[in-house]
Short mmCIF file of N, CA, C and O in Angstrom, two decimals:
data_model
loop_
_atom_site.label_atom_id
_atom_site.label_comp_id
_atom_site.label_asym_id
_atom_site.label_seq_id
_atom_site.Cartn_x
_atom_site.Cartn_y
_atom_site.Cartn_z
N MET Z 1244 133.31 91.72 112.97
CA MET Z 1244 132.91 93.12 112.92
C MET Z 1244 133.26 93.82 114.22
O MET Z 1244 133.66 94.98 114.19
N ALA Z 1245 133.10 93.11 115.34
CA ALA Z 1245 133.43 93.73 116.62
C ALA Z 1245 134.90 94.13 116.64
O ALA Z 1245 135.25 95.25 117.06
N TRP Z 1246 135.78 93.22 116.17
CA TRP Z 1246 137.21 93.53 116.14
C TRP Z 1246 137.46 94.71 115.21
O TRP Z 1246 138.22 95.63 115.54
N ALA Z 1247 136.87 94.70 114.02
CA ALA Z 1247 137.08 95.77 113.05
C ALA Z 1247 136.59 97.10 113.59
O ALA Z 1247 137.24 98.13 113.41
N ARG Z 1248 135.46 97.09 114.25
CA ARG Z 1248 134.94 98.34 114.82
C ARG Z 1248 135.84 98.88 115.91
O ARG Z 1248 135.99 100.08 116.07
N GLU Z 1249 136.43 97.98 116.67
CA GLU Z 1249 137.32 98.40 117.75
C GLU Z 1249 138.68 98.87 117.24
O GLU Z 1249 139.24 99.82 117.75
N HIS Z 1250 139.20 98.22 116.21
CA HIS Z 1250 140.56 98.49 115.75
C HIS Z 1250 140.64 99.27 114.44
O HIS Z 1250 141.72 99.70 114.06
N GLY Z 1251 139.54 99.41 113.73
CA GLY Z 1251 139.59 100.00 112.40
C GLY Z 1251 139.11 101.43 112.33
O GLY Z 1251 138.67 101.86 111.28
N ARG Z 1252 139.18 102.13 113.42
CA ARG Z 1252 138.69 103.52 113.41
C ARG Z 1252 139.63 104.41 112.61
O ARG Z 1252 140.82 104.45 112.85
N MET Z 1253 139.03 105.11 111.65
CA MET Z 1253 139.79 106.08 110.88
C MET Z 1253 138.79 107.03 110.21
O MET Z 1253 137.66 106.63 109.93
N PRO Z 1254 139.21 108.26 109.97
CA PRO Z 1254 138.30 109.23 109.36
C PRO Z 1254 137.78 108.75 108.01
O PRO Z 1254 138.54 108.23 107.19
N GLY Z 1255 136.50 108.85 107.80
CA GLY Z 1255 135.88 108.50 106.53
C GLY Z 1255 135.55 107.03 106.36
O GLY Z 1255 134.96 106.65 105.36
N LEU Z 1256 135.91 106.20 107.32
CA LEU Z 1256 135.62 104.77 107.22
C LEU Z 1256 134.33 104.44 107.95
O LEU Z 1256 134.15 104.78 109.11
N THR Z 1257 133.43 103.77 107.23
CA THR Z 1257 132.18 103.29 107.81
C THR Z 1257 132.15 101.79 107.64
O THR Z 1257 132.35 101.29 106.53
N LEU Z 1258 131.91 101.07 108.72
CA LEU Z 1258 131.83 99.61 108.66
C LEU Z 1258 130.37 99.19 108.78
O LEU Z 1258 129.67 99.61 109.68
N ARG Z 1259 129.94 98.36 107.84
CA ARG Z 1259 128.57 97.83 107.85
C ARG Z 1259 128.61 96.36 107.48
O ARG Z 1259 129.35 95.97 106.60
N ALA Z 1260 127.78 95.57 108.13
CA ALA Z 1260 127.65 94.15 107.80
C ALA Z 1260 126.33 93.98 107.06
O ALA Z 1260 125.27 93.95 107.66
N LEU Z 1261 126.42 93.88 105.73
CA LEU Z 1261 125.23 93.80 104.88
C LEU Z 1261 125.46 92.79 103.76
O LEU Z 1261 126.59 92.49 103.40
N HIS Z 1262 124.38 92.35 103.18
CA HIS Z 1262 124.45 91.55 101.97
C HIS Z 1262 124.62 92.52 100.80
O HIS Z 1262 124.07 93.63 100.81
N SER Z 1263 125.34 92.11 99.78
CA SER Z 1263 125.57 92.99 98.64
C SER Z 1263 124.27 93.47 98.00
O SER Z 1263 124.18 94.61 97.54
N ALA Z 1264 123.24 92.63 98.02
CA ALA Z 1264 121.94 93.02 97.44
C ALA Z 1264 121.33 94.20 98.19
O ALA Z 1264 120.64 95.03 97.58
N GLU Z 1265 121.57 94.28 99.50
CA GLU Z 1265 121.06 95.42 100.28
C GLU Z 1265 121.72 96.72 99.84
O GLU Z 1265 121.07 97.77 99.79
N LEU Z 1266 122.99 96.66 99.51
CA LEU Z 1266 123.70 97.85 99.03
C LEU Z 1266 123.19 98.25 97.64
O LEU Z 1266 123.02 99.44 97.36
N VAL Z 1267 122.93 97.25 96.80
CA VAL Z 1267 122.37 97.54 95.47
C VAL Z 1267 121.01 98.19 95.63
O VAL Z 1267 120.72 99.22 95.00
N ASP Z 1268 120.14 97.63 96.48
CA ASP Z 1268 118.80 98.18 96.69
C ASP Z 1268 118.85 99.62 97.21
O ASP Z 1268 117.96 100.42 96.91
N ALA Z 1269 119.89 99.94 97.97
CA ALA Z 1269 120.03 101.30 98.51
C ALA Z 1269 120.65 102.26 97.50
O ALA Z 1269 120.79 103.45 97.79
N GLY Z 1270 121.03 101.75 96.32
CA GLY Z 1270 121.61 102.60 95.29
C GLY Z 1270 123.05 103.01 95.55
O GLY Z 1270 123.53 103.99 94.99
N GLU Z 1271 123.74 102.25 96.37
CA GLU Z 1271 125.13 102.58 96.70
C GLU Z 1271 126.04 102.38 95.49
O GLU Z 1271 125.78 101.53 94.63
N ARG Z 1272 127.10 103.16 95.42
CA ARG Z 1272 128.13 103.03 94.38
C ARG Z 1272 129.50 103.17 95.04
O ARG Z 1272 129.68 103.97 95.95
N PHE Z 1273 130.46 102.39 94.53
CA PHE Z 1273 131.79 102.38 95.11
C PHE Z 1273 132.84 102.34 94.01
O PHE Z 1273 132.59 101.82 92.92
N ASP Z 1274 134.01 102.86 94.31
CA ASP Z 1274 135.13 102.78 93.38
C ASP Z 1274 135.76 101.39 93.39
O ASP Z 1274 136.36 100.97 92.40
N LEU Z 1275 135.62 100.68 94.51
CA LEU Z 1275 136.23 99.38 94.66
C LEU Z 1275 135.29 98.45 95.40
O LEU Z 1275 134.76 98.80 96.46
N VAL Z 1276 135.05 97.28 94.82
CA VAL Z 1276 134.26 96.22 95.46
C VAL Z 1276 135.18 95.02 95.58
O VAL Z 1276 135.69 94.54 94.57
N ILE Z 1277 135.42 94.58 96.82
CA ILE Z 1277 136.38 93.49 97.02
C ILE Z 1277 135.81 92.40 97.92
O ILE Z 1277 134.93 92.64 98.74
N SER Z 1278 136.33 91.20 97.75
CA SER Z 1278 136.10 90.12 98.69
C SER Z 1278 137.37 89.28 98.74
O SER Z 1278 138.17 89.30 97.81
N ASN Z 1279 137.55 88.57 99.82
CA ASN Z 1279 138.72 87.73 99.98
C ASN Z 1279 138.30 86.40 100.58
O ASN Z 1279 137.63 86.37 101.62
N HIS Z 1280 138.68 85.33 99.92
CA HIS Z 1280 138.41 83.96 100.39
C HIS Z 1280 136.91 83.71 100.60
O HIS Z 1280 136.51 83.05 101.55
N LEU Z 1281 136.11 84.22 99.70
CA LEU Z 1281 134.66 84.08 99.78
C LEU Z 1281 134.11 83.14 98.73
O LEU Z 1281 133.19 82.36 99.00
N LEU Z 1282 134.64 83.17 97.52
CA LEU Z 1282 134.03 82.50 96.38
C LEU Z 1282 133.79 81.01 96.61
O LEU Z 1282 132.76 80.48 96.20
N HIS Z 1283 134.71 80.33 97.27
CA HIS Z 1283 134.57 78.89 97.46
C HIS Z 1283 133.46 78.53 98.45
O HIS Z 1283 133.08 77.38 98.56
N HIS Z 1284 132.93 79.50 99.14
CA HIS Z 1284 131.82 79.27 100.07
C HIS Z 1284 130.46 79.39 99.38
O HIS Z 1284 129.43 79.08 99.98
N LEU Z 1285 130.44 79.89 98.14
CA LEU Z 1285 129.19 80.20 97.45
C LEU Z 1285 128.74 79.09 96.51
O LEU Z 1285 129.55 78.49 95.82
N GLN Z 1286 127.45 78.88 96.48
CA GLN Z 1286 126.84 78.01 95.47
C GLN Z 1286 126.83 78.79 94.15
O GLN Z 1286 126.92 80.02 94.14
N PRO Z 1287 126.71 78.11 93.01
CA PRO Z 1287 126.76 78.82 91.72
C PRO Z 1287 125.79 80.01 91.61
O PRO Z 1287 126.18 81.08 91.13
N ALA Z 1288 124.57 79.86 92.07
CA ALA Z 1288 123.62 80.98 91.98
C ALA Z 1288 124.06 82.14 92.87
O ALA Z 1288 123.90 83.31 92.51
N GLU Z 1289 124.64 81.84 94.02
CA GLU Z 1289 125.14 82.89 94.91
C GLU Z 1289 126.34 83.60 94.30
O GLU Z 1289 126.47 84.83 94.41
N LEU Z 1290 127.21 82.84 93.64
CA LEU Z 1290 128.37 83.44 92.97
C LEU Z 1290 127.90 84.41 91.89
O LEU Z 1290 128.36 85.54 91.81
N HIS Z 1291 126.94 83.97 91.07
CA HIS Z 1291 126.44 84.85 90.01
C HIS Z 1291 125.74 86.07 90.59
O HIS Z 1291 125.85 87.17 90.04
N GLY Z 1292 125.05 85.90 91.71
CA GLY Z 1292 124.43 87.04 92.38
C GLY Z 1292 125.46 88.04 92.88
O GLY Z 1292 125.30 89.26 92.72
N LEU Z 1293 126.54 87.54 93.46
CA LEU Z 1293 127.61 88.42 93.93
C LEU Z 1293 128.23 89.19 92.77
O LEU Z 1293 128.46 90.39 92.87
N LEU Z 1294 128.48 88.51 91.68
CA LEU Z 1294 129.10 89.18 90.54
C LEU Z 1294 128.16 90.21 89.92
O LEU Z 1294 128.59 91.30 89.53
N ARG Z 1295 126.88 89.88 89.84
CA ARG Z 1295 125.89 90.84 89.34
C ARG Z 1295 125.83 92.06 90.26
O ARG Z 1295 125.87 93.21 89.81
N ASP Z 1296 125.77 91.81 91.57
CA ASP Z 1296 125.74 92.91 92.53
C ASP Z 1296 127.01 93.75 92.45
O ASP Z 1296 126.96 94.98 92.54
N SER Z 1297 128.14 93.09 92.27
CA SER Z 1297 129.41 93.82 92.18
C SER Z 1297 129.38 94.84 91.06
O SER Z 1297 129.82 95.98 91.23
N LEU Z 1298 128.83 94.44 89.90
CA LEU Z 1298 128.75 95.37 88.78
C LEU Z 1298 127.79 96.52 89.07
O LEU Z 1298 128.07 97.67 88.72
N HIS Z 1299 126.68 96.22 89.71
CA HIS Z 1299 125.72 97.27 90.06
C HIS Z 1299 126.32 98.26 91.05
O HIS Z 1299 125.96 99.44 91.04
N LEU Z 1300 127.20 97.79 91.90
CA LEU Z 1300 127.77 98.63 92.95
C LEU Z 1300 128.94 99.49 92.48
O LEU Z 1300 129.32 100.44 93.15
N LEU Z 1301 129.49 99.17 91.31
CA LEU Z 1301 130.65 99.90 90.83
C LEU Z 1301 130.30 101.23 90.21
O LEU Z 1301 129.43 101.31 89.34
N ALA Z 1302 131.00 102.25 90.63
CA ALA Z 1302 130.92 103.54 89.96
C ALA Z 1302 131.70 103.44 88.65
O ALA Z 1302 132.52 102.53 88.47
N SER Z 1303 131.46 104.34 87.72
CA SER Z 1303 132.19 104.34 86.47
C SER Z 1303 133.69 104.44 86.77
O SER Z 1303 134.11 105.24 87.59
N GLY Z 1304 134.46 103.58 86.13
CA GLY Z 1304 135.90 103.55 86.39
C GLY Z 1304 136.28 102.69 87.58
O GLY Z 1304 137.45 102.55 87.89
N GLY Z 1305 135.28 102.10 88.24
CA GLY Z 1305 135.54 101.29 89.43
C GLY Z 1305 136.05 99.90 89.09
O GLY Z 1305 136.00 99.46 87.94
N LEU Z 1306 136.51 99.20 90.12
CA LEU Z 1306 137.08 97.87 89.96
C LEU Z 1306 136.45 96.91 90.96
O LEU Z 1306 136.37 97.21 92.15
N ALA Z 1307 136.01 95.76 90.46
CA ALA Z 1307 135.56 94.67 91.32
C ALA Z 1307 136.70 93.66 91.35
O ALA Z 1307 137.21 93.25 90.31
N LEU Z 1308 137.09 93.25 92.56
CA LEU Z 1308 138.22 92.36 92.75
C LEU Z 1308 137.85 91.33 93.80
O LEU Z 1308 137.62 91.66 94.96
N HIS Z 1309 137.76 90.09 93.39
CA HIS Z 1309 137.42 88.99 94.30
C HIS Z 1309 138.58 88.00 94.27
O HIS Z 1309 138.85 87.39 93.24
N ARG Z 1310 139.26 87.87 95.41
CA ARG Z 1310 140.41 86.95 95.52
C ARG Z 1310 140.00 85.72 96.29
O ARG Z 1310 139.21 85.80 97.22
N ASP Z 1311 140.57 84.59 95.89
CA ASP Z 1311 140.23 83.34 96.57
C ASP Z 1311 141.40 82.37 96.47
O ASP Z 1311 142.39 82.64 95.79
N ILE Z 1312 141.24 81.25 97.11
CA ILE Z 1312 142.21 80.16 97.09
C ILE Z 1312 142.09 79.44 95.75
O ILE Z 1312 140.99 79.29 95.22
N ALA Z 1313 143.21 78.97 95.23
CA ALA Z 1313 143.19 78.12 94.04
C ALA Z 1313 143.39 76.68 94.49
O ALA Z 1313 144.36 76.37 95.18
N ARG Z 1314 142.47 75.81 94.11
CA ARG Z 1314 142.58 74.41 94.48
C ARG Z 1314 143.76 73.77 93.74
O ARG Z 1314 143.95 73.99 92.55
N GLY Z 1315 144.50 72.97 94.47
CA GLY Z 1315 145.62 72.26 93.86
C GLY Z 1315 146.30 71.38 94.89
O GLY Z 1315 146.21 71.63 96.10
N ARG Z 1316 146.94 70.36 94.40
CA ARG Z 1316 147.63 69.40 95.30
C ARG Z 1316 148.70 70.10 96.12
O ARG Z 1316 148.83 69.88 97.32
N LEU Z 1317 149.50 70.96 95.49
CA LEU Z 1317 150.57 71.65 96.20
C LEU Z 1317 150.00 72.56 97.30
O LEU Z 1317 150.55 72.62 98.41
N ALA Z 1318 148.90 73.25 96.99
CA ALA Z 1318 148.27 74.11 98.01
C ALA Z 1318 147.80 73.28 99.19
O ALA Z 1318 148.00 73.65 100.35
N TYR Z 1319 147.18 72.16 98.90
CA TYR Z 1319 146.63 71.31 99.96
C TYR Z 1319 147.76 70.73 100.83
O TYR Z 1319 147.74 70.84 102.06
N VAL Z 1320 148.75 70.14 100.18
CA VAL Z 1320 149.86 69.53 100.92
C VAL Z 1320 150.65 70.60 101.66
O VAL Z 1320 151.03 70.42 102.82
N GLY Z 1321 150.89 71.72 101.00
CA GLY Z 1321 151.63 72.80 101.66
C GLY Z 1321 150.94 73.32 102.90
O GLY Z 1321 151.57 73.52 103.95
N PHE Z 1322 149.62 73.52 102.81
CA PHE Z 1322 148.88 74.00 103.98
C PHE Z 1322 148.85 72.94 105.07
O PHE Z 1322 149.00 73.24 106.25
N ALA Z 1323 148.66 71.69 104.68
CA ALA Z 1323 148.64 70.60 105.66
C ALA Z 1323 149.97 70.52 106.40
O ALA Z 1323 150.00 70.38 107.63
N LEU Z 1324 151.07 70.61 105.68
CA LEU Z 1324 152.39 70.55 106.31
C LEU Z 1324 152.66 71.79 107.17
O LEU Z 1324 153.23 71.68 108.25
N ALA Z 1325 152.25 72.95 106.68
CA ALA Z 1325 152.50 74.19 107.42
C ALA Z 1325 151.73 74.24 108.74
O ALA Z 1325 152.19 74.83 109.71
N THR Z 1326 150.55 73.63 108.77
CA THR Z 1326 149.74 73.68 109.99
C THR Z 1326 149.92 72.47 110.88
O THR Z 1326 149.46 72.47 112.02
N ALA Z 1327 150.61 71.43 110.41
CA ALA Z 1327 150.83 70.23 111.22
C ALA Z 1327 151.60 70.51 112.50
O ALA Z 1327 151.29 69.93 113.54
N PRO Z 1328 152.61 71.40 112.49
CA PRO Z 1328 153.36 71.63 113.72
C PRO Z 1328 152.61 72.41 114.80
O PRO Z 1328 153.12 72.56 115.91
N LEU Z 1329 151.42 72.91 114.49
CA LEU Z 1329 150.67 73.64 115.52
C LEU Z 1329 150.47 72.73 116.72
O LEU Z 1329 150.17 71.54 116.56
N PRO Z 1330 150.66 73.25 117.90
CA PRO Z 1330 150.44 72.42 119.10
C PRO Z 1330 149.05 71.80 119.08
O PRO Z 1330 148.08 72.43 118.65
N SER Z 1331 148.94 70.58 119.53
CA SER Z 1331 147.64 69.89 119.50
C SER Z 1331 146.58 70.63 120.29
O SER Z 1331 145.41 70.64 119.91
N THR Z 1332 146.96 71.33 121.36
CA THR Z 1332 145.97 72.09 122.12
C THR Z 1332 145.42 73.22 121.28
O THR Z 1332 144.24 73.52 121.32
N HIS Z 1333 146.28 73.85 120.47
CA HIS Z 1333 145.82 74.93 119.60
C HIS Z 1333 144.90 74.38 118.52
O HIS Z 1333 143.88 74.98 118.19
N ARG Z 1334 145.27 73.23 117.94
CA ARG Z 1334 144.43 72.64 116.89
C ARG Z 1334 143.06 72.25 117.43
O ARG Z 1334 142.07 72.31 116.70
N ARG Z 1335 142.99 71.84 118.68
CA ARG Z 1335 141.68 71.48 119.25
C ARG Z 1335 140.82 72.71 119.49
O ARG Z 1335 139.61 72.67 119.39
N ARG Z 1336 141.44 73.85 119.81
CA ARG Z 1336 140.69 75.08 120.09
C ARG Z 1336 140.36 75.87 118.83
O ARG Z 1336 139.52 76.74 118.85
N SER Z 1337 141.06 75.59 117.76
CA SER Z 1337 140.92 76.37 116.53
C SER Z 1337 140.44 75.46 115.39
O SER Z 1337 140.78 74.29 115.35
N PHE Z 1338 139.73 76.04 114.48
CA PHE Z 1338 139.29 75.29 113.32
C PHE Z 1338 140.13 75.65 112.09
O PHE Z 1338 139.80 75.26 110.98
N ILE Z 1339 141.23 76.36 112.27
CA ILE Z 1339 142.00 76.86 111.13
C ILE Z 1339 142.49 75.74 110.21
O ILE Z 1339 142.38 75.84 109.00
N ARG Z 1340 143.00 74.66 110.78
CA ARG Z 1340 143.55 73.59 109.93
C ARG Z 1340 142.43 72.86 109.18
O ARG Z 1340 142.49 72.72 107.95
N ALA Z 1341 141.43 72.41 109.90
CA ALA Z 1341 140.32 71.69 109.25
C ALA Z 1341 139.60 72.58 108.24
O ALA Z 1341 139.30 72.15 107.13
N ASP Z 1342 139.34 73.81 108.62
CA ASP Z 1342 138.64 74.73 107.73
C ASP Z 1342 139.49 75.06 106.51
O ASP Z 1342 138.99 75.12 105.38
N GLY Z 1343 140.78 75.27 106.72
CA GLY Z 1343 141.67 75.58 105.61
C GLY Z 1343 141.74 74.46 104.60
O GLY Z 1343 141.67 74.70 103.38
N LEU Z 1344 141.86 73.23 105.08
CA LEU Z 1344 141.92 72.09 104.16
C LEU Z 1344 140.60 71.90 103.42
O LEU Z 1344 140.57 71.60 102.22
N THR Z 1345 139.49 72.09 104.13
CA THR Z 1345 138.17 72.01 103.49
C THR Z 1345 138.03 73.10 102.44
O THR Z 1345 137.54 72.87 101.33
N SER Z 1346 138.48 74.31 102.77
CA SER Z 1346 138.38 75.43 101.82
C SER Z 1346 139.18 75.15 100.56
O SER Z 1346 138.73 75.46 99.45
N ILE Z 1347 140.37 74.59 100.71
CA ILE Z 1347 141.17 74.27 99.53
C ILE Z 1347 140.46 73.23 98.66
O ILE Z 1347 140.40 73.36 97.44
N ARG Z 1348 139.88 72.22 99.29
CA ARG Z 1348 139.15 71.19 98.53
C ARG Z 1348 137.94 71.78 97.80
O ARG Z 1348 137.58 71.30 96.72
N ARG Z 1349 137.29 72.78 98.37
CA ARG Z 1349 136.08 73.36 97.78
C ARG Z 1349 136.37 74.45 96.76
O ARG Z 1349 135.48 74.86 96.01
N SER Z 1350 137.59 74.95 96.74
CA SER Z 1350 137.90 76.09 95.89
C SER Z 1350 137.99 75.68 94.41
O SER Z 1350 137.98 74.50 94.07
N TYR Z 1351 138.08 76.68 93.57
CA TYR Z 1351 138.14 76.48 92.13
C TYR Z 1351 139.58 76.33 91.65
O TYR Z 1351 140.51 76.85 92.26
N ARG Z 1352 139.73 75.69 90.52
CA ARG Z 1352 140.96 75.80 89.73
C ARG Z 1352 140.70 76.95 88.75
O ARG Z 1352 139.55 77.31 88.49
N ARG Z 1353 141.75 77.51 88.19
CA ARG Z 1353 141.60 78.67 87.30
C ARG Z 1353 140.63 78.39 86.16
O ARG Z 1353 139.73 79.18 85.88
N GLY Z 1354 140.79 77.27 85.48
CA GLY Z 1354 139.93 76.94 84.35
C GLY Z 1354 138.47 76.77 84.76
O GLY Z 1354 137.56 77.16 84.02
N GLU Z 1355 138.25 76.18 85.92
CA GLU Z 1355 136.88 75.98 86.41
C GLU Z 1355 136.20 77.31 86.68
O GLU Z 1355 135.03 77.51 86.32
N LEU Z 1356 136.93 78.23 87.32
CA LEU Z 1356 136.34 79.54 87.61
C LEU Z 1356 136.08 80.30 86.31
O LEU Z 1356 135.02 80.92 86.15
N THR Z 1357 137.00 80.22 85.38
CA THR Z 1357 136.83 80.88 84.08
C THR Z 1357 135.56 80.39 83.39
O THR Z 1357 134.83 81.19 82.78
N GLU Z 1358 135.27 79.11 83.50
CA GLU Z 1358 134.08 78.54 82.84
C GLU Z 1358 132.77 78.99 83.47
O GLU Z 1358 131.75 79.04 82.77
N VAL Z 1359 132.75 79.29 84.76
CA VAL Z 1359 131.48 79.59 85.43
C VAL Z 1359 131.16 81.07 85.57
O VAL Z 1359 130.02 81.42 85.86
N VAL Z 1360 132.14 81.94 85.34
CA VAL Z 1360 131.84 83.37 85.49
C VAL Z 1360 131.31 83.94 84.18
O VAL Z 1360 131.64 83.46 83.10
N PRO Z 1361 130.47 84.97 84.27
CA PRO Z 1361 129.93 85.59 83.06
C PRO Z 1361 131.03 86.25 82.22
O PRO Z 1361 132.10 86.58 82.73
N ALA Z 1362 130.71 86.48 80.97
CA ALA Z 1362 131.64 87.17 80.07
C ALA Z 1362 132.00 88.53 80.65
O ALA Z 1362 131.19 89.19 81.30
N GLY Z 1363 133.22 88.93 80.40
CA GLY Z 1363 133.69 90.23 80.86
C GLY Z 1363 134.55 90.16 82.11
O GLY Z 1363 135.28 91.10 82.42
N TRP Z 1364 134.46 89.06 82.83
CA TRP Z 1364 135.28 88.88 84.04
C TRP Z 1364 136.60 88.23 83.64
O TRP Z 1364 136.64 87.35 82.79
N THR Z 1365 137.68 88.65 84.28
CA THR Z 1365 139.00 88.10 84.03
C THR Z 1365 139.45 87.30 85.24
O THR Z 1365 139.33 87.76 86.38
N VAL Z 1366 139.95 86.10 84.99
CA VAL Z 1366 140.48 85.25 86.05
C VAL Z 1366 141.99 85.20 85.90
O VAL Z 1366 142.49 84.88 84.82
N ARG Z 1367 142.69 85.52 86.96
CA ARG Z 1367 144.16 85.47 86.96
C ARG Z 1367 144.64 84.56 88.08
O ARG Z 1367 144.00 84.47 89.13
N SER Z 1368 145.77 83.95 87.86
CA SER Z 1368 146.42 83.18 88.92
C SER Z 1368 147.38 84.11 89.65
O SER Z 1368 147.98 85.00 89.05
N ALA Z 1369 147.52 83.88 90.94
CA ALA Z 1369 148.45 84.65 91.75
C ALA Z 1369 149.19 83.69 92.68
O ALA Z 1369 148.74 82.57 92.92
N PHE Z 1370 150.29 84.12 93.20
CA PHE Z 1370 151.11 83.30 94.08
C PHE Z 1370 150.84 83.68 95.51
O PHE Z 1370 150.68 84.85 95.81
N PRO Z 1371 150.80 82.76 96.42
CA PRO Z 1371 150.83 81.31 96.25
C PRO Z 1371 149.42 80.75 96.23
O PRO Z 1371 148.61 81.07 97.11
N ALA Z 1372 149.09 79.94 95.27
CA ALA Z 1372 147.80 79.23 95.18
C ALA Z 1372 146.61 80.16 95.38
O ALA Z 1372 145.74 79.92 96.20
N ARG Z 1373 146.58 81.23 94.61
CA ARG Z 1373 145.49 82.19 94.70
C ARG Z 1373 144.89 82.42 93.32
O ARG Z 1373 145.56 82.28 92.30
N LEU Z 1374 143.63 82.81 93.32
CA LEU Z 1374 142.95 83.23 92.11
C LEU Z 1374 142.47 84.65 92.32
O LEU Z 1374 142.11 85.04 93.44
N GLU Z 1375 142.42 85.39 91.24
CA GLU Z 1375 141.93 86.75 91.28
C GLU Z 1375 140.90 86.91 90.17
O GLU Z 1375 141.19 86.67 89.01
N LEU Z 1376 139.69 87.27 90.56
CA LEU Z 1376 138.60 87.50 89.62
C LEU Z 1376 138.35 88.99 89.60
O LEU Z 1376 138.11 89.60 90.65
N ARG Z 1377 138.42 89.59 88.42
CA ARG Z 1377 138.32 91.06 88.38
C ARG Z 1377 137.54 91.55 87.16
O ARG Z 1377 137.47 90.89 86.14
N ARG Z 1378 136.99 92.73 87.36
CA ARG Z 1378 136.29 93.40 86.25
C ARG Z 1378 136.25 94.89 86.55
O ARG Z 1378 135.96 95.30 87.67
N GLU Z 1379 136.52 95.66 85.52
CA GLU Z 1379 136.43 97.11 85.63
C GLU Z 1379 135.13 97.57 85.01
O GLU Z 1379 134.64 96.98 84.05
N ARG Z 1380 134.59 98.62 85.56
CA ARG Z 1380 133.39 99.21 84.96
C ARG Z 1380 133.83 100.47 84.22
O ARG Z 1380 134.29 101.42 84.82
N THR Z 1381 133.65 100.42 82.92
CA THR Z 1381 134.09 101.54 82.09
C THR Z 1381 132.95 102.40 81.59
O THR Z 1381 133.17 103.48 81.08
N ASP Z 1382 131.70 101.92 81.77
CA ASP Z 1382 130.54 102.71 81.34
C ASP Z 1382 129.93 103.40 82.55
O ASP Z 1382 130.31 103.18 83.66
N ASP Z 1383 128.94 104.20 82.33
CA ASP Z 1383 128.26 104.87 83.45
C ASP Z 1383 126.81 104.56 83.50
O ASP Z 1383 126.12 104.02 82.86
#
């Protein structure tokens, strides 16, 4: 948030660090509700809470879009190979490689995510090794 506040200044942009339930409780509505690389960090009840909150936060005609990593052997091996050449000093100071590999292991496959999300949500595959969970709000 500190980086975003320092570098993300633009007219009409407000940055807040809140739980989605706090926005729902405040009666907020948005045209777009997004997350990136979050779903694999959530327990099933937290995932369902996020999706429920996403729908409450959407204005009519709005879109909820949650993108995440897709678990797979190619994703895991590709990330492992891509990060292997990082200098050992960088790997010791950064958690990017260990965290990335853990995230891939914890993430969903397309079919798994499709099975756990409520009706009305669409799961799409994207390149490379990504999943996209989306839902439009068409009612008011």
